[in-house]
Amino acid sequence: MPQENHAKQQTADESGSSGAGPTTVIGVDIGGTGIKGGIVDVESGAVIGDRYRLSTPKPSTPEAVARCVKDIVDELSTRDTAPANGSPVGVTFPAIISHGVARSAANVDKSWIGTDVDSLFTDILGREVEVMNDADAAGLAEARWGAGKDVGGVVLVITLGTGIGSAFIMDGVLVPNAELGHLEIDGYDAETRASASAREREDLSWKEYGVRLQRYFSHVEFLFSPELFIIGGGISKRSEDFLPLLDLRTKVIPAKLKNNAGIVGAALHSAERFNHI
Ligand code: BGC
């Protein structure tokens, strides 16, 4: 709930900072197949130690997913580098998150729609939780420490995965819940044609997939004339296979933080929300 000001006085211990070491916050990234968490130094954006991953429960109902997030946070909390016990956590979720409530469920169990994700996770984890859209988290991290660092104007971070996620960044500030993966293009919901899963499902060659991406990105470029496109999601590792196929006015580059972007962005957002940094 970044719109509200819940700032409170914290001791150094509560803030996750010992005074000597880095200020750390646990970030958790919820995806359709896996849920992964890590301890993030929110002053540098580095993930400290190994990430911890569990498979997304099936069915991915709110209660089952919340228990899985708790298991991940519990594991990370046993580590020497963990923030103080009970300190706030940042979590991503692949849907519109407005005032902590899920307002869509494109690729997750429909029972999430209308769920107060902030409250559910806060209850089950027994600590304060800040939830945000997954692509927004990735975009925030890329803008602060990754491919969008120090880039002014409009930067669009587009994640190509099971769906298409998007983060709209203006002068380094996130404008949340852009949902540009659901633009209707040629009569289709764009993510059903141009996501990484559409490429796999239809067994498209890079050349064929490049045509889909060209149609998608040229439309988004026409609508927003951004300064920069950053492409995230697992497929960004293969950017040399498809970026050369795109012909756009706008510079297009792969994301830098790769698999860590969601975890890092969620931790940063939580740290800012609860006045850690
Ligand atoms: C959802 C977005 C999400 C994206 C990536 C889309 O289907 O609508 O909220 O960010 O998938 O997970």
GROMACS .gro file of C-alpha atoms and ligand atoms in nm:
model
  289
    1MET     CA    1   0.000   0.000   0.000
    2PRO     CA    2   0.249   0.267  -0.106
    3GLN     CA    3  -0.031   0.524  -0.121
    4GLU     CA    4  -0.060   0.529   0.256
    5ASN     CA    5   0.193   0.655   0.499
    6HIS     CA    6   0.244   0.397   0.768
    7ALA     CA    7   0.585   0.523   0.867
    8LYS     CA    8   0.678   0.425   1.219
    9GLN     CA    9   0.972   0.475   1.446
   10GLN     CA   10   1.212   0.184   1.433
   11THR     CA   11   1.515   0.088   1.630
   12ALA     CA   12   1.824  -0.020   1.436
   13ASP     CA   13   1.740  -0.379   1.525
   14GLU     CA   14   1.385  -0.362   1.393
   15SER     CA   15   1.505  -0.204   1.069
   16GLY     CA   16   1.717  -0.509   0.985
   17SER     CA   17   2.035  -0.308   1.022
   18SER     CA   18   2.287  -0.396   1.288
   19GLY     CA   19   2.462  -0.066   1.233
   20ALA     CA   20   2.771  -0.239   1.096
   21GLY     CA   21   2.644  -0.475   0.826
   22PRO     CA   22   2.424  -0.400   0.525
   23THR     CA   23   2.054  -0.320   0.558
   24THR     CA   24   1.884  -0.638   0.447
   25VAL     CA   25   1.526  -0.724   0.358
   26ILE     CA   26   1.381  -1.057   0.243
   27GLY     CA   27   1.226  -1.046  -0.104
   28VAL     CA   28   1.003  -1.323  -0.244
   29ASP     CA   29   0.904  -1.361  -0.610
   30ILE     CA   30   0.587  -1.562  -0.680
   31GLY     CA   31   0.568  -1.722  -1.024
   32GLY     CA   32   0.344  -1.978  -1.190
   33THR     CA   33   0.592  -2.266  -1.151
   34GLY     CA   34   0.824  -2.156  -0.872
   35ILE     CA   35   0.837  -1.926  -0.571
   36LYS     CA   36   1.184  -1.800  -0.485
   37GLY     CA   37   1.319  -1.581  -0.212
   38GLY     CA   38   1.645  -1.416  -0.118
   39ILE     CA   39   1.804  -1.182   0.131
   40VAL     CA   40   1.864  -0.847  -0.036
   41ASP     CA   41   2.105  -0.572   0.059
   42VAL     CA   42   1.868  -0.283  -0.012
   43GLU     CA   43   2.148  -0.030  -0.030
   44SER     CA   44   2.330  -0.205  -0.317
   45GLY     CA   45   2.063  -0.431  -0.467
   46ALA     CA   46   2.280  -0.739  -0.415
   47VAL     CA   47   2.128  -1.074  -0.320
   48ILE     CA   48   2.326  -1.211  -0.026
   49GLY     CA   49   2.385  -1.589  -0.039
   50ASP     CA   50   2.182  -1.844  -0.230
   51ARG     CA   51   1.821  -1.796  -0.323
   52TYR     CA   52   1.572  -2.047  -0.185
   53ARG     CA   53   1.311  -2.188  -0.424
   54LEU     CA   54   1.005  -2.407  -0.382
   55SER     CA   55   0.759  -2.522  -0.648
   56THR     CA   56   0.436  -2.327  -0.668
   57PRO     CA   57   0.163  -2.538  -0.504
   58LYS     CA   58  -0.107  -2.683  -0.724
   59PRO     CA   59  -0.375  -2.559  -0.714
   60SER     CA   60  -0.213  -2.223  -0.648
   61THR     CA   61  -0.483  -2.106  -0.407
   62PRO     CA   62  -0.413  -1.803  -0.183
   63GLU     CA   63  -0.378  -2.008   0.137
   64ALA     CA   64  -0.143  -2.270  -0.019
   65VAL     CA   65   0.077  -2.004  -0.179
   66ALA     CA   66   0.092  -1.801   0.143
   67ARG     CA   67   0.210  -2.113   0.336
   68CYS     CA   68   0.479  -2.171   0.074
   69VAL     CA   69   0.595  -1.808   0.105
   70LYS     CA   70   0.612  -1.859   0.481
   71ASP     CA   71   0.832  -2.170   0.439
   72ILE     CA   72   1.070  -1.970   0.221
   73VAL     CA   73   1.084  -1.677   0.463
   74ASP     CA   74   1.137  -1.918   0.755
   75GLU     CA   75   1.430  -2.085   0.578
   76LEU     CA   76   1.594  -1.753   0.489
   77SER     CA   77   1.540  -1.631   0.846
   78THR     CA   78   1.760  -1.907   0.987
   79ARG     CA   79   2.065  -1.771   0.806
   80ASP     CA   80   2.336  -1.559   0.971
   81THR     CA   81   2.284  -1.284   0.716
   82ALA     CA   82   1.904  -1.267   0.774
   83PRO     CA   83   1.741  -0.941   0.874
   84ALA     CA   84   1.611  -0.913   1.231
   85ASN     CA   85   1.334  -1.156   1.320
   86GLY     CA   86   0.990  -1.025   1.240
   87SER     CA   87   1.112  -0.748   1.009
   88PRO     CA   88   0.898  -0.667   0.700
   89VAL     CA   89   0.913  -0.869   0.380
   90GLY     CA   90   0.853  -0.773   0.016
   91VAL     CA   91   0.660  -1.008  -0.213
   92THR     CA   92   0.574  -1.001  -0.584
   93PHE     CA   93   0.257  -1.140  -0.736
   94PRO     CA   94   0.172  -1.188  -1.107
   95ALA     CA   95  -0.146  -0.978  -1.113
   96ILE     CA   96  -0.274  -0.624  -1.066
   97ILE     CA   97  -0.215  -0.531  -0.703
   98SER     CA   98  -0.410  -0.227  -0.594
   99HIS     CA   99  -0.394  -0.119  -0.229
  100GLY     CA  100  -0.268  -0.470  -0.148
  101VAL     CA  101  -0.563  -0.643  -0.319
  102ALA     CA  102  -0.531  -0.867  -0.629
  103ARG     CA  103  -0.756  -0.733  -0.904
  104SER     CA  104  -0.677  -0.984  -1.182
  105ALA     CA  105  -0.553  -1.341  -1.223
  106ALA     CA  106  -0.442  -1.399  -1.582
  107ASN     CA  107  -0.210  -1.695  -1.515
  108VAL     CA  108  -0.295  -1.791  -1.155
  109ASP     CA  109  -0.591  -1.945  -0.974
  110LYS     CA  110  -0.898  -1.723  -1.023
  111SER     CA  111  -0.970  -1.734  -0.649
  112TRP     CA  112  -0.701  -1.466  -0.610
  113ILE     CA  113  -0.926  -1.199  -0.758
  114GLY     CA  114  -1.043  -0.976  -0.474
  115THR     CA  115  -0.803  -1.136  -0.222
  116ASP     CA  116  -0.634  -0.889   0.012
  117VAL     CA  117  -0.288  -1.032  -0.049
  118ASP     CA  118  -0.116  -0.789   0.189
  119SER     CA  119  -0.341  -0.892   0.479
  120LEU     CA  120  -0.336  -1.265   0.400
  121PHE     CA  121   0.044  -1.277   0.389
  122THR     CA  122   0.078  -1.051   0.693
  123ASP     CA  123  -0.148  -1.289   0.893
  124ILE     CA  124   0.022  -1.610   0.781
  125LEU     CA  125   0.379  -1.480   0.805
  126GLY     CA  126   0.315  -1.293   1.130
  127ARG     CA  127   0.509  -0.993   1.002
  128GLU     CA  128   0.441  -0.692   0.782
  129VAL     CA  129   0.434  -0.769   0.411
  130GLU     CA  130   0.428  -0.538   0.110
  131VAL     CA  131   0.298  -0.702  -0.209
  132MET     CA  132   0.342  -0.564  -0.559
  133ASN     CA  133   0.300  -0.676  -0.920
  134ASP     CA  134   0.587  -0.901  -1.036
  135ALA     CA  135   0.682  -0.698  -1.345
  136ASP     CA  136   0.664  -0.375  -1.142
  137ALA     CA  137   0.914  -0.526  -0.897
  138ALA     CA  138   1.148  -0.630  -1.177
  139GLY     CA  139   1.116  -0.286  -1.336
  140LEU     CA  140   1.187  -0.105  -1.012
  141ALA     CA  141   1.504  -0.310  -0.957
  142GLU     CA  142   1.621  -0.259  -1.316
  143ALA     CA  143   1.560   0.116  -1.290
  144ARG     CA  144   1.754   0.143  -0.964
  145TRP     CA  145   2.045  -0.093  -1.023
  146GLY     CA  146   2.013  -0.257  -1.363
  147ALA     CA  147   1.968  -0.173  -1.730
  148GLY     CA  148   1.759   0.140  -1.662
  149LYS     CA  149   1.993   0.299  -1.409
  150ASP     CA  150   2.022   0.676  -1.461
  151VAL     CA  151   1.796   0.674  -1.768
  152GLY     CA  152   1.555   0.970  -1.767
  153GLY     CA  153   1.207   0.990  -1.921
  154VAL     CA  154   0.985   0.690  -1.988
  155VAL     CA  155   1.147   0.348  -1.960
  156LEU     CA  156   0.931   0.043  -2.029
  157VAL     CA  157   1.040  -0.287  -1.882
  158ILE     CA  158   0.862  -0.571  -2.060
  159THR     CA  159   0.892  -0.922  -1.916
  160LEU     CA  160   0.838  -1.210  -2.156
  161GLY     CA  161   0.742  -1.526  -1.967
  162THR     CA  162   0.421  -1.722  -1.912
  163GLY     CA  163   0.246  -1.391  -1.975
  164ILE     CA  164   0.376  -1.047  -2.067
  165GLY     CA  165   0.441  -0.819  -1.772
  166SER     CA  166   0.524  -0.451  -1.789
  167ALA     CA  167   0.666  -0.180  -1.568
  168PHE     CA  168   0.624   0.187  -1.659
  169ILE     CA  169   0.907   0.393  -1.515
  170MET     CA  170   0.921   0.773  -1.542
  171ASP     CA  171   1.246   0.940  -1.434
  172GLY     CA  172   1.319   0.638  -1.213
  173VAL     CA  173   0.974   0.643  -1.051
  174LEU     CA  174   0.740   0.347  -1.098
  175VAL     CA  175   0.387   0.409  -1.228
  176PRO     CA  176   0.230   0.082  -1.102
  177ASN     CA  177   0.005  -0.174  -1.270
  178ALA     CA  178   0.057  -0.079  -1.634
  179GLU     CA  179  -0.056  -0.424  -1.770
  180LEU     CA  180   0.072  -0.365  -2.123
  181GLY     CA  181   0.074  -0.741  -2.181
  182HIS     CA  182  -0.302  -0.723  -2.222
  183LEU     CA  183  -0.314  -0.470  -2.503
  184GLU     CA  184  -0.545  -0.600  -2.772
  185ILE     CA  185  -0.351  -0.626  -3.096
  186ASP     CA  186  -0.500  -0.768  -3.420
  187GLY     CA  187  -0.792  -0.898  -3.213
  188TYR     CA  188  -0.575  -1.090  -2.966
  189ASP     CA  189  -0.476  -1.034  -2.606
  190ALA     CA  190  -0.108  -0.956  -2.680
  191GLU     CA  191   0.042  -1.199  -2.429
  192THR     CA  192  -0.135  -1.494  -2.592
  193ARG     CA  193   0.070  -1.426  -2.909
  194ALA     CA  194   0.401  -1.276  -2.798
  195SER     CA  195   0.486  -1.420  -2.453
  196ALA     CA  196   0.773  -1.667  -2.419
  197SER     CA  197   0.516  -1.939  -2.346
  198ALA     CA  198   0.336  -1.862  -2.675
  199ARG     CA  199   0.666  -1.924  -2.857
  200GLU     CA  200   0.705  -2.260  -2.683
  201ARG     CA  201   0.341  -2.360  -2.716
  202GLU     CA  202   0.338  -2.293  -3.089
  203ASP     CA  203   0.696  -2.413  -3.139
  204LEU     CA  204   0.788  -2.089  -3.320
  205SER     CA  205   1.135  -2.037  -3.467
  206TRP     CA  206   1.317  -1.724  -3.350
  207LYS     CA  207   1.237  -1.568  -3.687
  208GLU     CA  208   0.865  -1.640  -3.647
  209TYR     CA  209   0.870  -1.522  -3.289
  210GLY     CA  210   1.058  -1.209  -3.397
  211VAL     CA  211   0.763  -1.117  -3.621
  212ARG     CA  212   0.529  -1.141  -3.319
  213LEU     CA  213   0.764  -0.933  -3.106
  214GLN     CA  214   0.803  -0.673  -3.380
  215ARG     CA  215   0.425  -0.632  -3.401
  216TYR     CA  216   0.397  -0.604  -3.024
  217PHE     CA  217   0.687  -0.367  -2.960
  218SER     CA  218   0.612  -0.139  -3.255
  219HIS     CA  219   0.258  -0.096  -3.119
  220VAL     CA  220   0.378  -0.017  -2.767
  221GLU     CA  221   0.640   0.218  -2.911
  222PHE     CA  222   0.370   0.399  -3.110
  223LEU     CA  223   0.158   0.444  -2.796
  224PHE     CA  224   0.429   0.561  -2.554
  225SER     CA  225   0.743   0.667  -2.745
  226PRO     CA  226   0.965   0.550  -2.459
  227GLU     CA  227   1.335   0.634  -2.422
  228LEU     CA  228   1.422   0.271  -2.367
  229PHE     CA  229   1.274  -0.080  -2.371
  230ILE     CA  230   1.424  -0.330  -2.128
  231ILE     CA  231   1.334  -0.693  -2.192
  232GLY     CA  232   1.311  -0.915  -1.886
  233GLY     CA  233   1.198  -1.267  -1.809
  234GLY     CA  234   1.393  -1.591  -1.854
  235ILE     CA  235   1.404  -1.537  -2.231
  236SER     CA  236   1.622  -1.227  -2.189
  237LYS     CA  237   1.915  -1.472  -2.158
  238ARG     CA  238   1.857  -1.551  -2.527
  239SER     CA  239   1.834  -1.188  -2.635
  240GLU     CA  240   2.097  -1.233  -2.908
  241ASP     CA  241   1.848  -1.467  -3.080
  242PHE     CA  242   1.569  -1.213  -3.113
  243LEU     CA  243   1.687  -0.856  -3.043
  244PRO     CA  244   1.868  -0.828  -3.380
  245LEU     CA  245   1.534  -0.912  -3.548
  246LEU     CA  246   1.361  -0.604  -3.407
  247ASP     CA  247   1.344  -0.283  -3.604
  248LEU     CA  248   1.237   0.000  -3.370
  249ARG     CA  249   1.317   0.366  -3.314
  250THR     CA  250   1.362   0.292  -2.947
  251LYS     CA  251   1.673   0.133  -2.801
  252VAL     CA  252   1.601  -0.221  -2.674
  253ILE     CA  253   1.829  -0.394  -2.426
  254PRO     CA  254   1.807  -0.705  -2.208
  255ALA     CA  255   1.750  -0.679  -1.835
  256LYS     CA  256   2.063  -0.698  -1.620
  257LEU     CA  257   1.943  -0.845  -1.293
  258LYS     CA  258   1.801  -1.150  -1.468
  259ASN     CA  259   1.636  -1.395  -1.227
  260ASN     CA  260   1.694  -1.176  -0.925
  261ALA     CA  261   1.505  -0.868  -1.042
  262GLY     CA  262   1.171  -0.960  -0.879
  263ILE     CA  263   1.325  -1.050  -0.544
  264VAL     CA  264   1.536  -0.733  -0.540
  265GLY     CA  265   1.251  -0.503  -0.646
  266ALA     CA  266   1.012  -0.652  -0.389
  267ALA     CA  267   1.267  -0.606  -0.110
  268LEU     CA  268   1.341  -0.249  -0.218
  269HIS     CA  269   0.973  -0.160  -0.232
  270SER     CA  270   0.913  -0.306   0.114
  271ALA     CA  271   1.218  -0.123   0.252
  272GLU     CA  272   1.091   0.208   0.116
  273ARG     CA  273   0.737   0.144   0.234
  274PHE     CA  274   0.840   0.059   0.588
  275ASN     CA  275   1.111   0.326   0.606
  276HIS     CA  276   1.415   0.099   0.616
  277ILE     CA  277   1.617   0.319   0.385
  278BGC     C1  278  -0.043  -1.038  -1.566
  278BGC     C2  279   0.051  -0.936  -1.509
  278BGC     C3  280   0.184  -0.998  -1.481
  278BGC     C4  281   0.238  -1.067  -1.604
  278BGC     C5  282   0.368  -1.136  -1.580
  278BGC     C6  283   0.020  -1.102  -1.688
  278BGC     O1  284  -0.065  -1.200  -1.740
  278BGC     O2  285  -0.165  -0.978  -1.604
  278BGC     O3  286  -0.004  -0.880  -1.393
  278BGC     O4  287   0.275  -0.898  -1.440
  278BGC     O5  288   0.144  -1.161  -1.652
  278BGC     O6  289   0.358  -1.234  -1.482
   0.00000   0.00000   0.00000
